[in-house]
Short mmCIF file of C-alpha atoms and ligand atoms in Angstrom, two decimals:
data_model
loop_
_atom_site.label_atom_id
_atom_site.label_comp_id
_atom_site.label_asym_id
_atom_site.label_seq_id
_atom_site.Cartn_x
_atom_site.Cartn_y
_atom_site.Cartn_z
CA UNK Z 1150 14.93 -34.54 -22.57
CA UNK Z 1151 15.14 -30.52 -23.42
CA UNK Z 1152 17.81 -27.77 -23.18
CA UNK Z 1153 17.20 -24.71 -20.93
CA UNK Z 1154 18.76 -21.85 -20.28
CA UNK Z 1155 17.64 -19.31 -17.46
CA UNK Z 1156 18.57 -16.43 -16.85
CA UNK Z 1157 19.46 -14.93 -13.16
CA UNK Z 1158 20.74 -16.99 -10.52
CA UNK Z 1159 18.17 -15.52 -7.77
CA UNK Z 1160 16.50 -17.25 -5.05
CA UNK Z 1161 13.74 -18.74 -7.91
CA UNK Z 1162 16.40 -19.41 -11.09
CA UNK Z 1163 18.26 -21.06 -9.02
CA UNK Z 1164 15.17 -22.91 -7.24
CA UNK Z 1165 13.90 -23.52 -10.79
CA UNK Z 1166 17.19 -24.68 -11.86
CA UNK Z 1167 17.38 -27.68 -9.25
CA UNK Z 1168 13.99 -28.98 -9.99
CA UNK Z 1169 14.65 -28.99 -14.06
CA UNK Z 1170 17.40 -31.04 -14.06
CA UNK Z 1171 16.53 -33.61 -11.11
CA UNK Z 1172 13.76 -34.29 -14.03
CA UNK Z 1173 17.23 -34.67 -16.15
CA UNK Z 1174 16.77 -31.40 -18.11
CA UNK Z 1175 20.20 -29.74 -18.96
CA UNK Z 1176 20.30 -26.74 -17.42
CA UNK Z 1177 22.55 -23.60 -17.88
CA UNK Z 1178 22.17 -20.67 -15.58
CA UNK Z 1179 23.67 -16.96 -16.32
CA UNK Z 1180 23.94 -14.68 -13.61
CA UNK Z 1181 25.42 -11.11 -14.44
CA UNK Z 1182 26.95 -10.23 -10.66
CA UNK Z 1183 30.48 -12.22 -11.21
CA UNK Z 1184 31.17 -13.16 -7.74
CA UNK Z 1185 30.58 -16.92 -6.41
CA UNK Z 1186 28.54 -17.75 -3.73
CA UNK Z 1187 30.72 -17.87 -0.39
CA UNK Z 1188 31.15 -20.84 1.34
CA UNK Z 1189 30.34 -19.69 4.99
CA UNK Z 1190 27.38 -17.80 6.32
CA UNK Z 1191 28.91 -15.08 8.05
CA UNK Z 1192 31.09 -14.26 4.90
CA UNK Z 1193 27.60 -14.79 2.47
CA UNK Z 1194 26.27 -12.04 4.69
CA UNK Z 1195 29.72 -9.47 4.77
CA UNK Z 1196 31.12 -10.62 1.60
CA UNK Z 1197 28.79 -11.04 -1.22
CA UNK Z 1198 28.79 -8.89 -3.70
CA UNK Z 1199 24.99 -9.07 -5.01
CA UNK Z 1200 24.41 -5.97 -7.56
CA UNK Z 1201 21.52 -7.68 -9.33
CA UNK Z 1202 19.63 -8.21 -6.08
CA UNK Z 1203 18.42 -4.57 -4.40
CA UNK Z 1204 17.06 -6.75 -2.12
CA UNK Z 1205 19.99 -8.32 -0.65
CA UNK Z 1206 20.16 -7.17 2.37
CA UNK Z 1207 16.72 -6.16 3.45
CA UNK Z 1208 14.46 -8.21 5.86
CA UNK Z 1209 13.39 -11.36 4.28
CA UNK Z 1210 11.61 -14.17 5.92
CA UNK Z 1211 11.16 -17.57 4.31
CA UNK Z 1212 7.72 -19.13 4.95
CA UNK Z 1213 6.43 -22.23 5.06
CA UNK Z 1214 5.47 -22.84 1.67
CA UNK Z 1215 9.54 -22.63 0.83
CA UNK Z 1216 9.96 -25.00 2.98
CA UNK Z 1217 7.16 -27.10 1.95
CA UNK Z 1218 8.57 -27.10 -1.46
CA UNK Z 1219 12.19 -27.86 -0.34
CA UNK Z 1220 11.62 -30.87 1.93
CA UNK Z 1221 9.80 -32.53 -0.71
CA UNK Z 1222 10.96 -31.42 -3.80
CA UNK Z 1223 14.77 -30.66 -2.69
CA UNK Z 1224 15.27 -32.08 0.25
CA UNK Z 1225 18.98 -31.56 -0.12
CA UNK Z 1226 18.69 -27.63 0.20
CA UNK Z 1227 16.76 -28.22 3.47
CA UNK Z 1228 19.55 -30.47 5.12
CA UNK Z 1229 22.07 -28.02 3.35
CA UNK Z 1230 20.32 -24.71 5.05
CA UNK Z 1231 19.93 -26.59 8.50
CA UNK Z 1232 23.56 -27.27 8.86
CA UNK Z 1233 23.85 -23.75 7.72
CA UNK Z 1234 22.41 -22.48 10.35
CA UNK Z 1235 18.98 -21.94 8.65
CA UNK Z 1236 16.29 -21.60 11.55
CA UNK Z 1237 13.69 -24.33 11.34
CA UNK Z 1238 10.90 -22.62 13.82
CA UNK Z 1239 7.08 -23.34 13.74
CA UNK Z 1240 4.44 -20.60 15.51
CA UNK Z 1241 1.97 -22.89 16.61
CA UNK Z 1242 5.39 -25.77 18.89
CA UNK Z 1243 7.05 -22.99 20.04
CA UNK Z 1244 5.91 -19.18 19.46
CA UNK Z 1245 2.35 -19.06 20.92
CA UNK Z 1246 1.18 -19.59 23.86
CA UNK Z 1247 -0.69 -23.42 24.50
CA UNK Z 1248 -3.65 -21.23 25.71
CA UNK Z 1249 -3.26 -19.22 22.38
CA UNK Z 1250 -3.28 -22.85 19.99
CA UNK Z 1251 -5.58 -25.04 21.79
CA UNK Z 1252 -2.65 -27.13 22.15
CA UNK Z 1253 -1.02 -29.53 19.08
CA UNK Z 1254 -2.99 -31.05 16.25
CA UNK Z 1255 -2.29 -33.11 13.45
CA UNK Z 1256 -1.15 -31.04 10.50
CA UNK Z 1257 0.66 -28.16 12.09
CA UNK Z 1258 3.60 -29.70 11.37
CA UNK Z 1259 2.74 -27.64 7.45
CA UNK Z 1260 3.27 -24.42 10.04
CA UNK Z 1261 7.07 -24.62 10.08
CA UNK Z 1262 9.43 -22.19 8.35
CA UNK Z 1263 12.80 -22.71 7.65
CA UNK Z 1264 14.18 -19.24 7.35
CA UNK Z 1265 17.77 -17.15 6.99
CA UNK Z 1266 19.12 -14.02 6.22
CA UNK Z 1267 18.46 -13.79 2.28
CA UNK Z 1268 22.30 -13.48 1.29
CA UNK Z 1269 22.56 -17.15 3.50
CA UNK Z 1270 19.71 -18.80 2.21
CA UNK Z 1271 20.71 -17.28 -1.09
CA UNK Z 1272 24.43 -18.77 -0.88
CA UNK Z 1273 22.89 -22.19 0.25
CA UNK Z 1274 21.02 -22.03 -2.74
CA UNK Z 1275 23.54 -21.65 -5.15
CA UNK Z 1276 26.09 -23.78 -3.58
CA UNK Z 1277 23.60 -26.72 -3.69
CA UNK Z 1278 22.26 -25.81 -7.72
CA UNK Z 1279 26.27 -25.91 -7.95
CA UNK Z 1280 26.67 -29.45 -7.15
CA UNK Z 1281 23.57 -30.75 -9.24
CA UNK Z 1282 24.28 -32.70 -11.82
CA UNK Z 1283 22.87 -31.17 -15.19
CA UNK Z 1284 23.24 -27.76 -13.36
CA UNK Z 1285 25.54 -25.46 -15.02
CA UNK Z 1286 26.20 -21.64 -13.11
CA UNK Z 1287 27.61 -19.49 -15.35
CA UNK Z 1288 28.11 -15.78 -13.22
CA UNK Z 1289 30.17 -12.84 -14.37
CA UNK Z 1290 27.57 -13.53 -17.67
CA UNK Z 1291 24.89 -10.90 -18.80
CA UNK Z 1292 22.45 -12.18 -21.23
CA UNK Z 1293 21.64 -9.15 -23.34
CA UNK Z 1294 19.16 -9.88 -26.20
CA UNK Z 1295 16.94 -13.14 -27.32
CA UNK Z 1296 17.75 -15.48 -30.14
CA UNK Z 1297 15.06 -16.41 -32.22
CA UNK Z 1298 14.05 -19.35 -35.09
CA UNK Z 1299 11.77 -20.34 -37.47
CA UNK Z 1300 8.42 -18.83 -36.12
CA UNK Z 1301 5.89 -22.29 -35.43
CA UNK Z 1302 3.60 -19.83 -35.34
CA UNK Z 1303 2.72 -17.70 -38.11
CA UNK Z 1304 3.55 -14.00 -36.63
CA UNK Z 1305 5.35 -15.03 -33.48
CA UNK Z 1306 8.42 -15.20 -32.53
CA UNK Z 1307 10.30 -18.29 -32.11
CA UNK Z 1308 12.86 -17.68 -29.18
CA UNK Z 1309 15.63 -20.57 -29.64
CA UNK Z 1310 17.96 -19.05 -27.51
CA UNK Z 1311 20.17 -16.25 -26.18
CA UNK Z 1312 22.44 -13.98 -26.49
CA UNK Z 1313 24.52 -13.06 -23.96
CA UNK Z 1314 26.82 -9.78 -23.86
CA UNK Z 1315 29.93 -10.58 -24.68
CA UNK Z 1316 28.55 -11.16 -28.48
CA UNK Z 1317 27.82 -15.28 -27.39
CA UNK Z 1318 24.94 -16.79 -29.00
CA UNK Z 1319 23.44 -19.96 -26.49
CA UNK Z 1320 21.30 -21.86 -28.62
CA UNK Z 1321 18.02 -23.55 -26.61
CA UNK Z 1322 15.30 -25.78 -26.17
CA UNK Z 1323 13.54 -23.27 -23.76
CA UNK Z 1324 14.54 -19.91 -22.66
CA UNK Z 1325 13.36 -19.41 -18.96
CA UNK Z 1326 13.67 -15.67 -17.84
CA UNK Z 1327 13.83 -14.85 -13.46
CA UNK Z 1328 16.17 -11.57 -13.67
CA UNK Z 1329 13.60 -10.03 -11.25
CA UNK Z 1330 11.36 -7.26 -10.67
CA UNK Z 1331 13.42 -5.72 -13.38
CA UNK Z 1332 13.40 -8.10 -16.27
CA UNK Z 1333 14.88 -6.41 -18.94
CA UNK Z 1334 12.22 -9.56 -20.67
CA UNK Z 1335 9.53 -6.74 -22.40
CA UNK Z 1336 12.46 -5.31 -24.21
CA UNK Z 1337 13.99 -7.96 -25.64
CA UNK Z 1338 10.28 -9.56 -26.61
CA UNK Z 1339 9.96 -5.79 -28.64
CA UNK Z 1340 13.58 -6.01 -29.80
CA UNK Z 1341 12.84 -9.44 -32.09
CA UNK Z 1342 9.16 -7.90 -32.75
CA UNK Z 1343 6.89 -9.77 -30.47
CA UNK Z 1344 4.12 -7.95 -29.08
CA UNK Z 1345 4.54 -6.09 -25.84
CA UNK Z 1346 3.13 -8.22 -22.37
CA UNK Z 1347 0.31 -6.98 -21.08
CA UNK Z 1348 1.60 -5.09 -17.79
CA UNK Z 1349 -0.46 -4.06 -14.38
CA UNK Z 1350 1.53 -1.30 -12.47
CA UNK Z 1351 0.11 0.04 -9.65
CA UNK Z 1352 0.86 4.07 -9.89
CA UNK Z 1353 2.49 4.08 -5.98
CA UNK Z 1354 4.62 1.31 -3.98
CA UNK Z 1355 6.33 0.61 -0.20
CA UNK Z 1356 9.81 2.10 0.79
CA UNK Z 1357 11.66 -0.62 3.12
CA UNK Z 1358 13.77 0.50 5.92
CA UNK Z 1359 15.89 -2.58 7.31
CA UNK Z 1360 18.81 -3.32 9.47
CA UNK Z 1361 19.82 -6.94 10.98
CA UNK Z 1362 20.69 -7.88 14.20
CA UNK Z 1363 22.79 -10.51 16.03
CA UNK Z 1364 23.05 -11.66 19.54
CA UNK Z 1365 25.89 -13.00 21.73
CA UNK Z 1366 24.31 -16.07 23.06
CA UNK Z 1367 22.44 -17.17 19.74
CA UNK Z 1368 18.79 -16.57 21.50
CA UNK Z 1369 16.19 -14.30 19.34
CA UNK Z 1370 13.96 -11.79 20.82
CA UNK Z 1371 10.70 -12.79 21.86
CA UNK Z 1372 7.69 -12.44 19.61
CA UNK Z 1373 4.79 -10.49 21.60
CA UNK Z 1374 3.02 -9.57 18.24
CA UNK Z 1375 2.45 -10.65 14.43
CA UNK Z 1376 6.10 -10.53 12.74
CA UNK Z 1377 4.15 -8.25 10.36
CA UNK Z 1378 2.26 -5.38 12.11
CA UNK Z 1379 -0.05 -2.78 10.65
CA UNK Z 1380 0.56 0.38 13.25
CA UNK Z 1381 -1.62 3.53 11.43
CA UNK Z 1382 0.94 4.73 8.66
CA UNK Z 1383 3.55 2.06 9.58
CA UNK Z 1384 4.38 -1.46 9.44
CA UNK Z 1385 6.33 -3.15 11.01
CA UNK Z 1386 8.15 -6.20 10.77
CA UNK Z 1387 10.41 -8.48 13.32
CA UNK Z 1388 11.44 -11.78 11.20
CA UNK Z 1389 13.96 -14.14 12.95
CA UNK Z 1390 16.96 -16.09 10.63
CA UNK Z 1391 19.58 -17.97 10.86
CA UNK Z 1392 22.67 -18.67 13.60
CA UNK Z 1393 20.94 -16.17 16.09
CA UNK Z 1394 20.36 -13.45 14.03
CA UNK Z 1395 17.67 -11.41 13.34
CA UNK Z 1396 16.03 -8.42 10.77
CA UNK Z 1397 13.54 -5.16 11.97
CA UNK Z 1398 11.87 -3.77 8.93
CA UNK Z 1399 9.77 -0.44 8.88
CA UNK Z 1400 7.13 -0.43 5.90
CA UNK Z 1401 5.53 2.97 4.49
CA UNK Z 1402 4.03 4.20 1.38
CA UNK Z 1403 6.31 6.90 -0.50
CA UNK Z 1404 3.09 8.35 -0.80
CA UNK Z 1405 4.00 9.21 3.31
CA UNK Z 1406 7.09 11.58 2.13
CA UNK Z 1407 7.67 12.67 5.94
CA UNK Z 1408 8.61 9.35 6.59
CA UNK Z 1409 11.45 9.16 3.99
CA UNK Z 1410 13.75 10.45 7.07
CA UNK Z 1411 13.83 6.84 8.77
CA UNK Z 1412 16.82 6.21 5.50
CA UNK Z 1413 18.29 8.05 9.44
CA UNK Z 1414 19.25 5.41 11.58
CA UNK Z 1415 18.98 7.64 14.76
CA UNK Z 1416 14.73 7.85 13.40
CA UNK Z 1417 14.77 4.80 12.79
CA UNK Z 1418 16.04 3.22 16.06
CA UNK Z 1419 13.40 6.33 17.60
CA UNK Z 1420 10.55 4.80 15.41
CA UNK Z 1421 11.43 1.24 16.44
CA UNK Z 1422 11.71 2.47 20.11
CA UNK Z 1423 8.22 3.86 20.34
CA UNK Z 1424 6.40 0.27 18.90
CA UNK Z 1425 6.06 -1.28 22.52
CA UNK Z 1426 5.57 -4.77 20.71
CA UNK Z 1427 9.24 -5.13 18.61
CA UNK Z 1428 11.27 -2.64 20.55
CA UNK Z 1429 13.11 -5.25 22.32
CA UNK Z 1430 14.38 -6.71 19.34
CA UNK Z 1431 16.88 -3.36 18.77
CA UNK Z 1432 18.93 -5.34 21.73
CA UNK Z 1433 21.84 -7.12 20.01
CA UNK Z 1434 24.37 -6.14 18.18
CA UNK Z 1435 23.70 -4.70 14.72
CA UNK Z 1436 25.90 -6.29 12.40
CA UNK Z 1437 25.04 -3.42 9.20
CA UNK Z 1438 25.65 -0.63 8.70
CA UNK Z 1439 23.65 2.23 8.74
CA UNK Z 1440 19.49 1.28 7.60
CA UNK Z 1441 19.19 -0.57 4.06
CA UNK Z 1442 16.10 1.28 1.94
CA UNK Z 1443 14.75 0.12 -0.93
CA UNK Z 1444 11.47 2.13 -2.57
CA UNK Z 1445 9.44 2.18 -5.27
CA UNK Z 1446 8.13 -1.22 -4.78
CA UNK Z 1447 5.67 -1.85 -7.15
CA UNK Z 1448 3.18 -4.76 -7.46
CA UNK Z 1449 3.12 -5.38 -11.25
CA UNK Z 1450 1.97 -8.56 -13.43
CA UNK Z 1451 2.56 -9.28 -16.61
CA UNK Z 1452 0.84 -11.45 -19.17
CA UNK Z 1453 2.14 -13.27 -21.75
CA UNK Z 1454 -0.68 -14.44 -23.86
CA UNK Z 1455 -2.92 -11.74 -25.25
CA UNK Z 1456 -6.02 -12.70 -26.54
CA UNK Z 1457 -5.42 -15.86 -26.26
CA UNK Z 1458 -2.05 -15.87 -28.02
CA UNK Z 1459 1.18 -16.23 -26.57
CA UNK Z 1460 3.55 -12.50 -27.14
CA UNK Z 1461 6.32 -15.62 -28.07
CA UNK Z 1462 6.79 -18.97 -28.01
CA UNK Z 1463 10.20 -20.94 -26.55
CA UNK Z 1464 10.65 -18.49 -23.57
CA UNK Z 1465 8.56 -18.01 -20.41
CA UNK Z 1466 9.14 -15.61 -17.47
CA UNK Z 1467 8.72 -16.76 -13.52
CA UNK Z 1468 9.35 -15.67 -10.55
CA UNK Z 1469 9.75 -11.99 -9.47
CA UNK Z 1470 10.27 -11.21 -13.41
CA UNK Z 1471 6.76 -12.36 -13.92
CA UNK Z 1472 4.79 -10.94 -11.02
CA UNK Z 1473 6.22 -9.13 -7.87
CA UNK Z 1474 4.44 -7.82 -4.90
CA UNK Z 1475 4.59 -5.66 -1.67
CA UNK Z 1476 7.16 -7.95 0.01
CA UNK Z 1477 6.14 -6.90 3.32
CA UNK Z 1478 3.85 -10.08 2.89
CA UNK Z 1479 6.99 -12.02 2.95
CA UNK Z 1480 5.16 -14.14 0.09
CA UNK Z 1481 7.65 -14.01 -2.93
CA UNK Z 1482 10.34 -16.58 -2.63
CA UNK Z 1483 6.79 -18.87 -1.77
CA UNK Z 1484 5.21 -17.60 -4.79
CA UNK Z 1485 8.61 -18.05 -6.99
CA UNK Z 1486 8.74 -21.78 -6.23
CA UNK Z 1487 5.42 -23.00 -7.13
CA UNK Z 1488 6.01 -21.30 -10.21
CA UNK Z 1489 9.16 -23.15 -10.76
CA UNK Z 1490 6.57 -26.29 -9.53
CA UNK Z 1491 4.18 -25.34 -12.02
CA UNK Z 1492 7.25 -24.80 -14.68
CA UNK Z 1493 8.55 -27.89 -14.48
CA UNK Z 1494 5.28 -29.78 -13.78
CA UNK Z 1495 4.26 -28.39 -17.25
CA UNK Z 1496 7.23 -29.96 -19.23
CA UNK Z 1497 6.68 -33.29 -18.01
CA UNK Z 1498 2.46 -32.92 -19.06
CA UNK Z 1499 2.89 -31.30 -22.07
CA UNK Z 1500 6.46 -31.17 -22.96
CA UNK Z 1501 7.69 -28.25 -26.14
CA UNK Z 1502 7.21 -30.44 -29.05
CA UNK Z 1503 4.67 -27.97 -29.70
CA UNK Z 1504 6.31 -24.96 -28.55
CA UNK Z 1505 2.66 -22.64 -28.83
CA UNK Z 1506 0.77 -25.47 -27.02
CA UNK Z 1507 3.20 -25.34 -24.01
CA UNK Z 1508 3.52 -21.51 -24.36
CA UNK Z 1509 -0.99 -21.68 -23.48
CA UNK Z 1510 -0.73 -24.80 -20.79
CA UNK Z 1511 1.85 -22.64 -19.16
CA UNK Z 1512 -0.04 -19.42 -19.10
CA UNK Z 1513 -3.62 -21.65 -17.85
CA UNK Z 1514 -1.56 -23.66 -14.91
CA UNK Z 1515 0.08 -20.04 -14.16
CA UNK Z 1516 -3.22 -18.63 -14.10
CA UNK Z 1517 -4.67 -20.64 -12.28
CA UNK Z 1518 -2.51 -22.07 -9.60
CA UNK Z 1519 0.29 -19.02 -8.94
CA UNK Z 1520 -1.47 -15.73 -9.90
CA UNK Z 1521 -4.82 -16.17 -7.78
CA UNK Z 1522 -1.35 -15.93 -4.74
CA UNK Z 1523 -0.51 -12.36 -6.67
CA UNK Z 1524 -4.03 -11.73 -6.89
CA UNK Z 1525 -4.97 -11.74 -3.81
CA UNK Z 1526 -1.78 -10.18 -2.22
CA UNK Z 1527 -2.24 -7.64 -4.48
CA UNK Z 1528 -5.40 -6.89 -3.15
CA UNK Z 1529 -4.05 -6.62 0.36
CA UNK Z 1530 -1.97 -3.66 -1.25
CA UNK Z 1531 -3.77 -1.63 -2.07
CA UNK Z 1532 -6.11 -2.05 0.95
CA UNK Z 1533 -3.35 -1.78 3.23
CA UNK Z 1534 -1.75 1.36 0.39
CA UNK Z 1535 -5.52 3.52 0.94
CA UNK Z 1536 -5.36 2.32 4.64
CA UNK Z 1537 -2.41 4.54 4.78
CA UNK Z 1538 -3.18 7.29 3.22
CA UNK Z 1539 -6.66 7.45 4.91
CA UNK Z 1540 -4.84 7.10 8.20
CA UNK Z 1541 -2.35 10.19 6.92
CA UNK Z 1542 -5.78 12.48 6.27
CA UNK Z 1543 -7.06 11.31 10.08
CA UNK Z 1544 -9.81 9.25 7.92
CA UNK Z 1545 -10.96 6.12 8.67
CA UNK Z 1546 -10.29 3.47 5.73
CA UNK Z 1547 -14.20 1.74 4.86
CA UNK Z 1548 -13.62 0.04 1.08
CA UNK Z 1549 -16.94 -1.85 1.97
CA UNK Z 1550 -15.29 -4.89 0.60
CA UNK Z 1551 -16.28 -8.49 2.75
CA UNK Z 1552 -13.02 -10.11 1.51
CA UNK Z 1553 -11.17 -7.49 3.68
CA UNK Z 1554 -13.43 -7.29 6.71
CA UNK Z 1555 -12.99 -11.12 6.72
CA UNK Z 1556 -9.21 -11.02 6.54
CA UNK Z 1557 -9.01 -8.09 8.92
CA UNK Z 1558 -11.44 -9.92 11.58
CA UNK Z 1559 -10.04 -13.26 11.18
CA UNK Z 1560 -6.24 -11.58 12.22
CA UNK Z 1561 -8.25 -9.96 15.70
CA UNK Z 1562 -9.83 -13.53 15.80
CA UNK Z 1563 -7.19 -15.59 15.63
CA UNK Z 1564 -5.73 -15.27 19.73
CA UNK Z 1565 -9.00 -16.12 20.58
CA UNK Z 1566 -10.16 -19.11 18.81
CA UNK Z 1567 -7.48 -22.10 17.49
CA UNK Z 1568 -9.11 -22.71 14.26
CA UNK Z 1569 -9.19 -19.34 13.08
CA UNK Z 1570 -5.56 -18.61 14.45
CA UNK Z 1571 -5.03 -21.64 11.76
CA UNK Z 1572 -7.12 -20.37 9.42
CA UNK Z 1573 -4.91 -16.72 9.36
CA UNK Z 1574 -1.67 -19.11 9.49
CA UNK Z 1575 -2.53 -20.59 6.43
CA UNK Z 1576 -3.20 -17.93 4.25
CA UNK Z 1577 0.03 -15.46 6.03
CA UNK Z 1578 2.30 -18.78 5.38
CA UNK Z 1579 1.32 -18.77 1.79
CA UNK Z 1580 -0.59 -22.48 2.11
CA UNK Z 1581 -4.46 -21.62 1.16
CA UNK Z 1582 -5.90 -18.81 0.12
CA UNK Z 1583 -8.12 -16.26 1.75
CA UNK Z 1584 -10.61 -17.23 -0.85
CA UNK Z 1585 -9.76 -21.08 -0.25
CA UNK Z 1586 -9.73 -20.28 3.80
CA UNK Z 1587 -13.30 -17.87 3.37
CA UNK Z 1588 -14.90 -20.97 1.27
CA UNK Z 1589 -15.86 -22.21 4.72
CA UNK Z 1590 -18.63 -20.55 5.70
CA UNK Z 1591 -19.15 -21.62 9.43
CA UNK Z 1592 -15.49 -20.64 10.03
CA UNK Z 1593 -15.84 -17.00 8.24
CA UNK Z 1594 -18.76 -16.44 10.81
CA UNK Z 1595 -16.97 -16.97 13.53
CA UNK Z 1596 -14.01 -15.07 12.65
CA UNK Z 1597 -16.73 -12.16 11.41
CA UNK Z 1598 -18.14 -12.80 15.33
CA UNK Z 1599 -15.01 -13.17 17.17
CA UNK Z 1600 -13.09 -10.79 15.17
CA UNK Z 1601 -15.54 -7.40 14.85
CA UNK Z 1602 -14.41 -5.21 17.17
CA UNK Z 1603 -10.92 -5.55 14.94
CA UNK Z 1604 -10.81 -1.99 14.35
CA UNK Z 1605 -9.73 -1.28 17.72
CA UNK Z 1606 -8.05 -4.21 18.13
CA UNK Z 1607 -4.62 -2.55 17.10
CA UNK Z 1608 -1.20 -3.05 17.91
CA UNK Z 1609 -0.06 -0.04 20.00
CA UNK Z 1610 2.20 2.34 18.76
CA UNK Z 1611 2.61 6.64 18.70
CA UNK Z 1612 0.07 8.57 17.34
CA UNK Z 1613 0.32 10.49 14.00
CA UNK Z 1614 1.99 13.17 15.22
CA UNK Z 1615 4.31 11.23 17.73
CA UNK Z 1616 5.74 9.79 14.97
CA UNK Z 1617 5.94 13.33 12.97
CA UNK Z 1618 7.58 14.19 15.78
CA UNK Z 1619 9.96 11.29 16.20
CA UNK Z 1620 11.47 11.56 12.41
CA UNK Z 1621 11.98 14.95 13.25
CA UNK Z 1622 9.04 16.11 11.10
C1 LIG K 343 12.67 -5.50 0.29
C2 LIG K 343 12.00 -6.68 0.33
C3 LIG K 343 12.02 -7.56 0.82
C4 LIG K 343 11.51 -8.78 0.34
N1 LIG K 343 10.96 -10.18 1.52
C5 LIG K 343 10.58 -11.11 0.88
C6 LIG K 343 10.55 -12.26 2.12
O1 LIG K 343 11.03 -11.88 3.01
N2 LIG K 343 9.90 -13.37 1.72
C7 LIG K 343 10.04 -13.48 0.81
O2 LIG K 343 9.69 -15.01 0.58
N3 LIG K 343 10.60 -12.82 -0.28
C8 LIG K 343 10.49 -11.30 0.08
N4 LIG K 343 11.12 -10.64 -0.84
C9 LIG K 343 10.84 -10.87 -2.35
C10 LIG K 343 12.25 -11.51 -2.85
O3 LIG K 343 12.93 -11.30 -3.02
C11 LIG K 343 11.84 -11.58 -5.00
O4 LIG K 343 10.49 -12.93 -4.27
C12 LIG K 343 12.46 -13.10 -5.10
O5 LIG K 343 14.28 -12.31 -4.59
C13 LIG K 343 12.79 -13.86 -5.95
O6 LIG K 343 13.21 -14.07 -7.00
P1 LIG K 343 13.94 -14.27 -8.11
O7 LIG K 343 14.91 -15.06 -8.49
O8 LIG K 343 12.21 -13.76 -9.14
O9 LIG K 343 14.42 -12.83 -8.69
P2 LIG K 343 16.17 -12.18 -7.44
O10 LIG K 343 16.33 -12.79 -6.88
O11 LIG K 343 15.79 -10.92 -7.90
O12 LIG K 343 17.12 -12.43 -9.36
C14 LIG K 343 17.23 -11.96 -10.13
C15 LIG K 343 18.41 -12.75 -10.63
O13 LIG K 343 18.56 -12.11 -11.95
C16 LIG K 343 19.96 -11.60 -12.49
N5 LIG K 343 20.00 -10.66 -13.92
C17 LIG K 343 18.95 -9.86 -13.91
N6 LIG K 343 19.25 -9.20 -14.89
C18 LIG K 343 19.82 -10.12 -15.47
C19 LIG K 343 20.54 -10.62 -17.52
N7 LIG K 343 20.47 -9.47 -17.89
N8 LIG K 343 21.58 -11.69 -17.52
C20 LIG K 343 21.68 -12.16 -16.37
N9 LIG K 343 21.66 -12.12 -15.32
C21 LIG K 343 20.34 -11.08 -15.44
C22 LIG K 343 20.00 -10.54 -11.55
O14 LIG K 343 21.29 -10.09 -11.45
C23 LIG K 343 19.66 -11.31 -10.32
O15 LIG K 343 20.56 -11.99 -9.71
C24 LIG K 343 11.26 -8.84 -0.69
C25 LIG K 343 11.96 -8.18 -1.75
C26 LIG K 343 11.87 -7.00 -1.50
C27 LIG K 343 12.27 -6.37 -2.28
#
């Protein structure tokens, strides 16, 4: 079995460590942030310092695919999450009325979520990972560079370990970079003489403004609309979480300068109050101070095989370090864990005996299984950015893209047809990709017919002028 070192003990670094250790690999995780996970959910929320993860206290929901991978591959994490108060919920069983769902059907179990605040969820993953045989987590230990050995392919650097910030060199059979959106991996690769990975970086991004709340009696606000709703130039997020807590988010784009005023709690609240389907989510005790903001949330993809050749052997990137997209869709953890499964499976199938073959096999498996989710999310993000730009100008966005039309119609058809509802949930909860769903031409036709009025069927909210007035512009 292999000696594997992982850079980063975020959600995906921890999940990967456990998946690989379960297969007998010897896994060491290096994490820059020093603080260990607190043992209680309140402390994980209040006191856990995680400067390395900017989104640590921003709204998160962990979707059905994430839950499915935990339940099947890491059931001890699922159990520990439930013990810590995480919310197991199924929109079909407990949120949507039977008149909409058409009643419970075999297979509806797949729509179950196991979710909680980011800090609480990660603390549980970290605690279980620390107790997992074969996993060692070294916190307060930043990685500074890659180490190289003799190339296995002439001209392509071979990574055989890491150099820590304190100068220590750690050798390994495989380095897995899970250092998040701002990973230094491209710079480290440049330092060892590797070609730069190809990088696709969108030129504009989303901005998040979020707050968390708690009820006095552990109940959660009623969900009157989808967790993510696009309302003119803003999107709302209303996400149930653990232990009677929830989060509320407003998502805008960096092009919409006037809405940067949403960082002011009074203006943020005024805007949420103007959204009839989510205003009641304000009726709880705020459990954070002020509005948490994160900007420059671009879509970014990195390709580590160029013209059929890996830029280096002995090193791979997964999770946000490989690709990240607009987090409003809530797919990051699900896509990241899918990627971790792919890594585990390629180690099983191909192994590390031939590092070039492994690099290629991992690249191909990523491209087949994980990248389509990134591409689908990226396409949605581009459309959303253009929708907002058009709405700011007072125009109607009409890209003439059949997939865009089909997805919009499907969302509108969901409350009118149980099959369309489930097809929409499949996409939203990262169970089936849009192209897989729409390969069913009968379903596609039904969605287009039942949801043809999608342009008029928009959630209620302020006009652009009212919105600008609410933020004081
Ligand atoms: C605002 C926002 C909201 C989101 N909401 C959702 C959601 O609702 N649902 C969802 O599934 N996803 C969501 N995401 C995405 C999700 O947070 C990420 O997909 C997920 O955190 C990726 O995990 P990761 O382990 O790849 O990276 P991260 O969680 O970013 O972890 C990277 C880790 O690497 C460490 N590190 C970095 N450099 C070094 C180094 N040199 N040495 C040692 N350690 C290092 C960091 O300290 C950090 O701990 C959201 C993201 C954002 C930005």
